GROMACS .gro file of C-alpha atoms in nm:
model
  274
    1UNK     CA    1   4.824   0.363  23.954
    2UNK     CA    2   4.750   0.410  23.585
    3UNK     CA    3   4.950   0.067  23.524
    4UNK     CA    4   4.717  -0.058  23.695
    5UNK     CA    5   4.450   0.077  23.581
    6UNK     CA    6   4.566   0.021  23.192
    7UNK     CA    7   4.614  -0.361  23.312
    8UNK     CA    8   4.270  -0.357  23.403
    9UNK     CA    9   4.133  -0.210  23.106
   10UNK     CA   10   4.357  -0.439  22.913
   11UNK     CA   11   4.250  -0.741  23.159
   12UNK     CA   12   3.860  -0.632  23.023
   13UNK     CA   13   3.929  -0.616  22.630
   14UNK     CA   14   4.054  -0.941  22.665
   15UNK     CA   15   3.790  -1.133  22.871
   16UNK     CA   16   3.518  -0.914  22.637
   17UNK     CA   17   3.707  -1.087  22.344
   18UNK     CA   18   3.693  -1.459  22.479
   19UNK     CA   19   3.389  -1.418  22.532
   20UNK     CA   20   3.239  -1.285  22.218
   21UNK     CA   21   3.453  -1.558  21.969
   22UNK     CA   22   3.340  -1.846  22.212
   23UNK     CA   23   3.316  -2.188  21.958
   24UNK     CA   24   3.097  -2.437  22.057
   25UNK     CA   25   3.314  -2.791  22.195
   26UNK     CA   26   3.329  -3.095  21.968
   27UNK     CA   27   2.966  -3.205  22.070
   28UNK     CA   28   2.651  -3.324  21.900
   29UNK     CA   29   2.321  -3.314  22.040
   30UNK     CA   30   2.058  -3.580  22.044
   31UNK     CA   31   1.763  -3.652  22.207
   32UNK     CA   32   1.830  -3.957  22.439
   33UNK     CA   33   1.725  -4.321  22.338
   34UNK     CA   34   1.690  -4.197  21.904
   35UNK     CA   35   1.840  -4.331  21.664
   36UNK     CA   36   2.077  -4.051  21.657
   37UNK     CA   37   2.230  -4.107  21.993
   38UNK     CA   38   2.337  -4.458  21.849
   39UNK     CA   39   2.422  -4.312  21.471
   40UNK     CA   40   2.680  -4.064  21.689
   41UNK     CA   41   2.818  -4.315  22.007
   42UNK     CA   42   2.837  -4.598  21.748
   43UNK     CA   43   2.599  -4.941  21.798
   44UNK     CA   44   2.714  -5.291  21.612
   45UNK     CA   45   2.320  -5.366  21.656
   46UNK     CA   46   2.252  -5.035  21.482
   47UNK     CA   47   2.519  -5.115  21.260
   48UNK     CA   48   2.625  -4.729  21.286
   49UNK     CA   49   3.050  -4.696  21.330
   50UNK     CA   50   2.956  -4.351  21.529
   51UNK     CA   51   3.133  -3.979  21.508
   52UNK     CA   52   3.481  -3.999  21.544
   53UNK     CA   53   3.621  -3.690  21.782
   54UNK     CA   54   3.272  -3.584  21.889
   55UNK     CA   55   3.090  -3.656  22.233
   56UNK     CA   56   2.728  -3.728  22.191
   57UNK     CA   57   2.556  -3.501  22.471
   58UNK     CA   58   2.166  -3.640  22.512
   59UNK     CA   59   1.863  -3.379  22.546
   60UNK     CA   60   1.508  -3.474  22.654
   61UNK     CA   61   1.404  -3.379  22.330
   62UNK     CA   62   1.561  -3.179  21.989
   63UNK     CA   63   1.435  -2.849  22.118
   64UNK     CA   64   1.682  -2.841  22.337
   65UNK     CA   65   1.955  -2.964  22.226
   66UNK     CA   66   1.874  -2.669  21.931
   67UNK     CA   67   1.889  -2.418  22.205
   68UNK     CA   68   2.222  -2.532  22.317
   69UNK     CA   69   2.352  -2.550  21.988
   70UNK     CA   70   2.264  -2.171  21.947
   71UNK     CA   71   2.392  -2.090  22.283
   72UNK     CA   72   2.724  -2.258  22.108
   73UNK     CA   73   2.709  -2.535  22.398
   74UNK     CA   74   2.759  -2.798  22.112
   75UNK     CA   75   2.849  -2.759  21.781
   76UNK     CA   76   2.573  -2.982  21.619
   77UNK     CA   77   2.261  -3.156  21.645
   78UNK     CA   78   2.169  -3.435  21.477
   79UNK     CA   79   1.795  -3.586  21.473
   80UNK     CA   80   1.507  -3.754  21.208
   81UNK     CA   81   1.447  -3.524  20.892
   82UNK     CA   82   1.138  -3.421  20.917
   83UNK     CA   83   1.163  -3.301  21.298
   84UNK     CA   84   1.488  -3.116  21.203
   85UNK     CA   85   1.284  -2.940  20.915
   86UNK     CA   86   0.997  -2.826  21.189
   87UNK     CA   87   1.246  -2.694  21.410
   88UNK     CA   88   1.435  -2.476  21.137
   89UNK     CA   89   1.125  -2.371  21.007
   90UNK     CA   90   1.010  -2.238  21.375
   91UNK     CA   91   1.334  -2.139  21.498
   92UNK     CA   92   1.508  -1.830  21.366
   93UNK     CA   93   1.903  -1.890  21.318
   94UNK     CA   94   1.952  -2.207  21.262
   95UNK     CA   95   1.906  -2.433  20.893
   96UNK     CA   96   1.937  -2.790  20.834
   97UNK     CA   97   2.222  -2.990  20.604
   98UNK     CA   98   1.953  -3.167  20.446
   99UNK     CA   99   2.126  -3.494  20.328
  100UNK     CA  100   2.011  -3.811  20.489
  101UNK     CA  101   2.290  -4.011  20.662
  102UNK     CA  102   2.103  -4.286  20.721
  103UNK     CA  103   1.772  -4.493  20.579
  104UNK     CA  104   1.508  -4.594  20.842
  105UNK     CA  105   1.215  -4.701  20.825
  106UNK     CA  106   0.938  -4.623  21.079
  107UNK     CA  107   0.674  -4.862  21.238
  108UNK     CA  108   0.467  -4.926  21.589
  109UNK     CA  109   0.594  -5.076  21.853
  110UNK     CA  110   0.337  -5.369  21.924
  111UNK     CA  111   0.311  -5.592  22.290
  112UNK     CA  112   0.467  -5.934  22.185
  113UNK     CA  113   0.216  -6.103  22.397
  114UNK     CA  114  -0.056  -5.936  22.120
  115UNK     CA  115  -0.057  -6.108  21.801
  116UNK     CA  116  -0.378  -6.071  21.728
  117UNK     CA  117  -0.338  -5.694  21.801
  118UNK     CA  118  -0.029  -5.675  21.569
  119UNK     CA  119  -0.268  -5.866  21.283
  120UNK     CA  120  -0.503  -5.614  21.346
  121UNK     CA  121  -0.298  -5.273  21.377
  122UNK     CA  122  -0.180  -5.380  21.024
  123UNK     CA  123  -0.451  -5.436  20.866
  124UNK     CA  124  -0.635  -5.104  20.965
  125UNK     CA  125  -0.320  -4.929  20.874
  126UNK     CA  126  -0.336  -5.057  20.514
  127UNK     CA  127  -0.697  -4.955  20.519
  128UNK     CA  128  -0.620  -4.631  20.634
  129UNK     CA  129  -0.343  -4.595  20.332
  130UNK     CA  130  -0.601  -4.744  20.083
  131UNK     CA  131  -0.887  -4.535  20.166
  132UNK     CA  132  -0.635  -4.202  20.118
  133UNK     CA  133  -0.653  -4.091  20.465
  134UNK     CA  134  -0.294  -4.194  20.573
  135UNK     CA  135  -0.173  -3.919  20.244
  136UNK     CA  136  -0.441  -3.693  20.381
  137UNK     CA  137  -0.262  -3.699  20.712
  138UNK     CA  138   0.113  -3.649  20.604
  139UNK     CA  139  -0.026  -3.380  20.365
  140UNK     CA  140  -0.232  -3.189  20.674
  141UNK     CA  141   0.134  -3.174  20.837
  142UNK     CA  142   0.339  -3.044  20.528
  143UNK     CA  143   0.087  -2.769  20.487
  144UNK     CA  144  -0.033  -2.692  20.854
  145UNK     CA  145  -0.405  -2.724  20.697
  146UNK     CA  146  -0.626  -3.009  20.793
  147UNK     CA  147  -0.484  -3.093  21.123
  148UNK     CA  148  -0.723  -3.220  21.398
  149UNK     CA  149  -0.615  -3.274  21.742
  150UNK     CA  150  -0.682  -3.555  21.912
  151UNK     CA  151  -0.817  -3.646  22.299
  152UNK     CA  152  -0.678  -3.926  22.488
  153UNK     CA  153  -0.928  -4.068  22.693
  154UNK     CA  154  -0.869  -4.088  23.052
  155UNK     CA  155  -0.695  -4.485  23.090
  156UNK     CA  156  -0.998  -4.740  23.287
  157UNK     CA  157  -0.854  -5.120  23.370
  158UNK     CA  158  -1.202  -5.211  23.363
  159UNK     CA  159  -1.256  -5.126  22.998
  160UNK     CA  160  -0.907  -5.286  22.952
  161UNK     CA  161  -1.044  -5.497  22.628
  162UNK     CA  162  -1.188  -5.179  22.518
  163UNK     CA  163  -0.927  -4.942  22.560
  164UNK     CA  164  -0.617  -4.884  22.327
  165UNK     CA  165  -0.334  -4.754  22.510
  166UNK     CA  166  -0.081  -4.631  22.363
  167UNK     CA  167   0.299  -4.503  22.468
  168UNK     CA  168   0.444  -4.195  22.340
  169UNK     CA  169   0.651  -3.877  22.329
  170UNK     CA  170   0.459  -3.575  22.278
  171UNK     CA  171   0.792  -3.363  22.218
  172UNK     CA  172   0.860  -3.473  21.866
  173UNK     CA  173   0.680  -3.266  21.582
  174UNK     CA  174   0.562  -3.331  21.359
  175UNK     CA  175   0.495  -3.711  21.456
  176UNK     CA  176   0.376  -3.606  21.841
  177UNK     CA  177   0.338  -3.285  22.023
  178UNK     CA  178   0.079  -3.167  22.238
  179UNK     CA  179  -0.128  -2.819  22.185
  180UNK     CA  180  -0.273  -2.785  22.556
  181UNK     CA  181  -0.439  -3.069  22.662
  182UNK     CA  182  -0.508  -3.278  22.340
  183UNK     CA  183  -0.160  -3.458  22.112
  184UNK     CA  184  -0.117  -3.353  21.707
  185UNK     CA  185   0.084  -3.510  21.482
  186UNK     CA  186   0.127  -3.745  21.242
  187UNK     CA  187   0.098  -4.052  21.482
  188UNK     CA  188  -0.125  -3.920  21.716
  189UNK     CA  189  -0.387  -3.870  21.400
  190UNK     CA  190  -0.299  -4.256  21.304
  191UNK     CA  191  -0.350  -4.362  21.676
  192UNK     CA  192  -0.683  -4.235  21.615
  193UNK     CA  193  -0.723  -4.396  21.299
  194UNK     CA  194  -0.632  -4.715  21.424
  195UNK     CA  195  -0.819  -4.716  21.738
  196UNK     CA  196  -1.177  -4.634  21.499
  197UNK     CA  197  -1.100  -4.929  21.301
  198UNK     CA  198  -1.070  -5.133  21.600
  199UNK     CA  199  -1.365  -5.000  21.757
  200UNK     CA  200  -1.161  -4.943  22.050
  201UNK     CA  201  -1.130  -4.570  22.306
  202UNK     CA  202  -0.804  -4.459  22.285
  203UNK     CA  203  -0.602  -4.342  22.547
  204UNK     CA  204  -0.271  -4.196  22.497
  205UNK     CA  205   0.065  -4.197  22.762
  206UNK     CA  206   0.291  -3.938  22.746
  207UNK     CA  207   0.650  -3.998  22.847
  208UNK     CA  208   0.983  -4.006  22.799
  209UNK     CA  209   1.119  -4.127  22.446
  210UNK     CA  210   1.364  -4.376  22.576
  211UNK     CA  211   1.060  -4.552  22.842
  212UNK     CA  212   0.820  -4.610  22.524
  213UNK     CA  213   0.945  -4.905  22.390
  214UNK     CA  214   1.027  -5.075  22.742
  215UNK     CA  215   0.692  -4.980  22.820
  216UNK     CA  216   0.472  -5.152  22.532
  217UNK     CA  217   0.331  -5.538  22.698
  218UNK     CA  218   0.360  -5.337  23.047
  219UNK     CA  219   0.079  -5.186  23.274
  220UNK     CA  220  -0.156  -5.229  23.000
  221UNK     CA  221   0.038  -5.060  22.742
  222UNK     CA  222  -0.081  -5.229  22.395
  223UNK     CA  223   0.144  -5.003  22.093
  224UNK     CA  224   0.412  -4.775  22.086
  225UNK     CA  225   0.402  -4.477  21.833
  226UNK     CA  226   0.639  -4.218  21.825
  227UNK     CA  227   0.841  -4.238  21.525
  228UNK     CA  228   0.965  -4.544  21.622
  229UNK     CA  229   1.254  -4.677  21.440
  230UNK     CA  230   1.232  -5.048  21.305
  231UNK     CA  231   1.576  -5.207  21.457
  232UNK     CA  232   1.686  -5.570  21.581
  233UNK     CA  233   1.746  -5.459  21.985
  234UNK     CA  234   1.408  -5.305  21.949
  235UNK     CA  235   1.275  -5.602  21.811
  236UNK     CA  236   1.397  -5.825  22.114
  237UNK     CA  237   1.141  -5.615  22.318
  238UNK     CA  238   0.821  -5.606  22.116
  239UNK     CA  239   0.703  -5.671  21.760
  240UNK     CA  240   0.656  -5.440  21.487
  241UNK     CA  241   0.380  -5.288  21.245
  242UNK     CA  242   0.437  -5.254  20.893
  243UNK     CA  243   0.626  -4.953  20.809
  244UNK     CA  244   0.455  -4.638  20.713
  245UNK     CA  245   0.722  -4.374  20.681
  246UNK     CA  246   1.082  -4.373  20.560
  247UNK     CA  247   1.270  -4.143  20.790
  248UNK     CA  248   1.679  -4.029  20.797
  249UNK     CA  249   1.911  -3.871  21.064
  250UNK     CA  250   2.051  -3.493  20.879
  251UNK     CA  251   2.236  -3.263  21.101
  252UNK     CA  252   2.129  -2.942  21.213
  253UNK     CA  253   2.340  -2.656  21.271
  254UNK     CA  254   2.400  -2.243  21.277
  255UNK     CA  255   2.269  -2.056  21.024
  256UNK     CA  256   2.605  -1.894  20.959
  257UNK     CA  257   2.804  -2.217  20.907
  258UNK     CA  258   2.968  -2.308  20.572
  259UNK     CA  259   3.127  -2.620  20.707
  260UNK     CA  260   2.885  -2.842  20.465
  261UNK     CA  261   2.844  -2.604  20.189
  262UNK     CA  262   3.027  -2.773  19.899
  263UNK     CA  263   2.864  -3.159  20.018
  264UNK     CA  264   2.691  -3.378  19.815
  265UNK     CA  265   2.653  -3.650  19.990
  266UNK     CA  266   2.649  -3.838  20.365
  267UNK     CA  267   3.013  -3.948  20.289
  268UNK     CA  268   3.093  -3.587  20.233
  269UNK     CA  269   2.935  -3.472  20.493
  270UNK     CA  270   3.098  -3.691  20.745
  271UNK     CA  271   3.430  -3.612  20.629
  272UNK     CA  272   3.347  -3.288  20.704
  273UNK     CA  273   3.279  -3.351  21.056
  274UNK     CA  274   3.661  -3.467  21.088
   0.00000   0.00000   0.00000
């Protein structure tokens, strides 16, 4: 009997030990349809090679994926800079390797079947960067002072020619998120922006990331905007806006991870990865 019962104690240490040093599987987190998804899986179009040795797990959105990676479900995350930057600054225990593996540029999705629309969209959005309010905007989100919601009005086919609808993905700070029932963020503010220089209502649709772009020219969807990046597949679907942000894909990971400590730059942080 105490054999037994020393087994079992034994038995207990050992399971408490797995258990405790668990390490997260070769996996890096992305939210689905992002540039990241293609940076990791590898996409000629993208002209990204992908991860070697690493599957590319998708999440609805960053958040997630983040809580995985603390739960040591995956061993990174990778997403755009500036979201990465929100989410280490709001979520304890977690930091960001903050060297850009990639250069992107940022721009709305417009319907292809709306030139005149595209014409339009870009020039209110120089107007808007002339006239200081697009720096007034970015500099409301660095700070966290200055930021005014905005209200989607509710979406009327017989104000169609009045009306512009956009598609986006309110899970994305700080570009688009929603605080109750109005959006914030960077685009959001420029939907608004846009849609006074137009003279148009705006309404705003709320979905997932990888539907926005399939959506824009459909059910009376006129723009995309949610940190959209400027690529040729994309541009097979719809046209695009001048760009108005440059944007990169950094990794996120543990607080307590020296892995990319000593690195410079994106080459050394991918041969780091290996």
């Amino acid at each position: 009997m105490k054999n037994k019962l020393l087994l079992l104690a034994l038995s207990c240490v050992l399971l408490l030990t797995v258990s405790c040093s668990k390490t997260a599987p070769k996996a890096i987190g992305v939210q689905a349809g992002t540039t990241g998804q293609y940076f990791v899986e590898g996409d000629a179009d993208w002209g990204f090679e992908g991860i070697k040795g690493y599957e590319c797990k998708h999440y609805a959105n960053a958040g997630l994926a983040v809580q995985d990676l603390k739960n040591k479900s995956i061993k990174y995350v990778l997403t755009d800079q500036a979201p990465a930057l929100t989410l280490a600054n709001t979520i304890k225990g977690i930091k960001v390797i903050n060297i850009p593996l990639s250069e992107e540029e940022y721009a709305f999705a417009v319907d292809k079947s709306q030139n005149d629309l595209l014409q339009k969209v870009n020039a209110a959005l120089e107007k808007i960067k002339q006239n200081g309010k697009f720096d007034s905007i970015l500099k409301a989100y660095s700070t966290g002072d200055g930021i005014k919601p905005v209200t989607s009005a509710k979406k009327d086919l017989s104000k169609q020619d009045k009306q512009l609808v956009v598609a986006t993905n309110a899970a994305f700070a700080p570009f688009e998120y929603r605080e109750g029932d109005k959006f914030c963020g960077i685009d959001m503010e420029l939907a608004r922006e846009i849609a006074d220089e137009l003279g148009m209502e705006l309404v705003i649709e709320d979905m997932e990331f990888d539907s926005v772009v399939i959506s824009v020219g459909k059910h009376g969807v006129d723009l995309g905007m949610a940190a959209l990046t400027v690529n040729e597949t994309r541009k097979k679907s719809v046209n695009f806006s001048s760009s108005y942000y440059n944007a990169a894909q950094v990794l996120v990971t543990l607080e307590n991870d020296n892995t990319f400590q000593s690195c410079k730059t994106a080459s050394d942080v991918l041969a780091a990865l290996k």
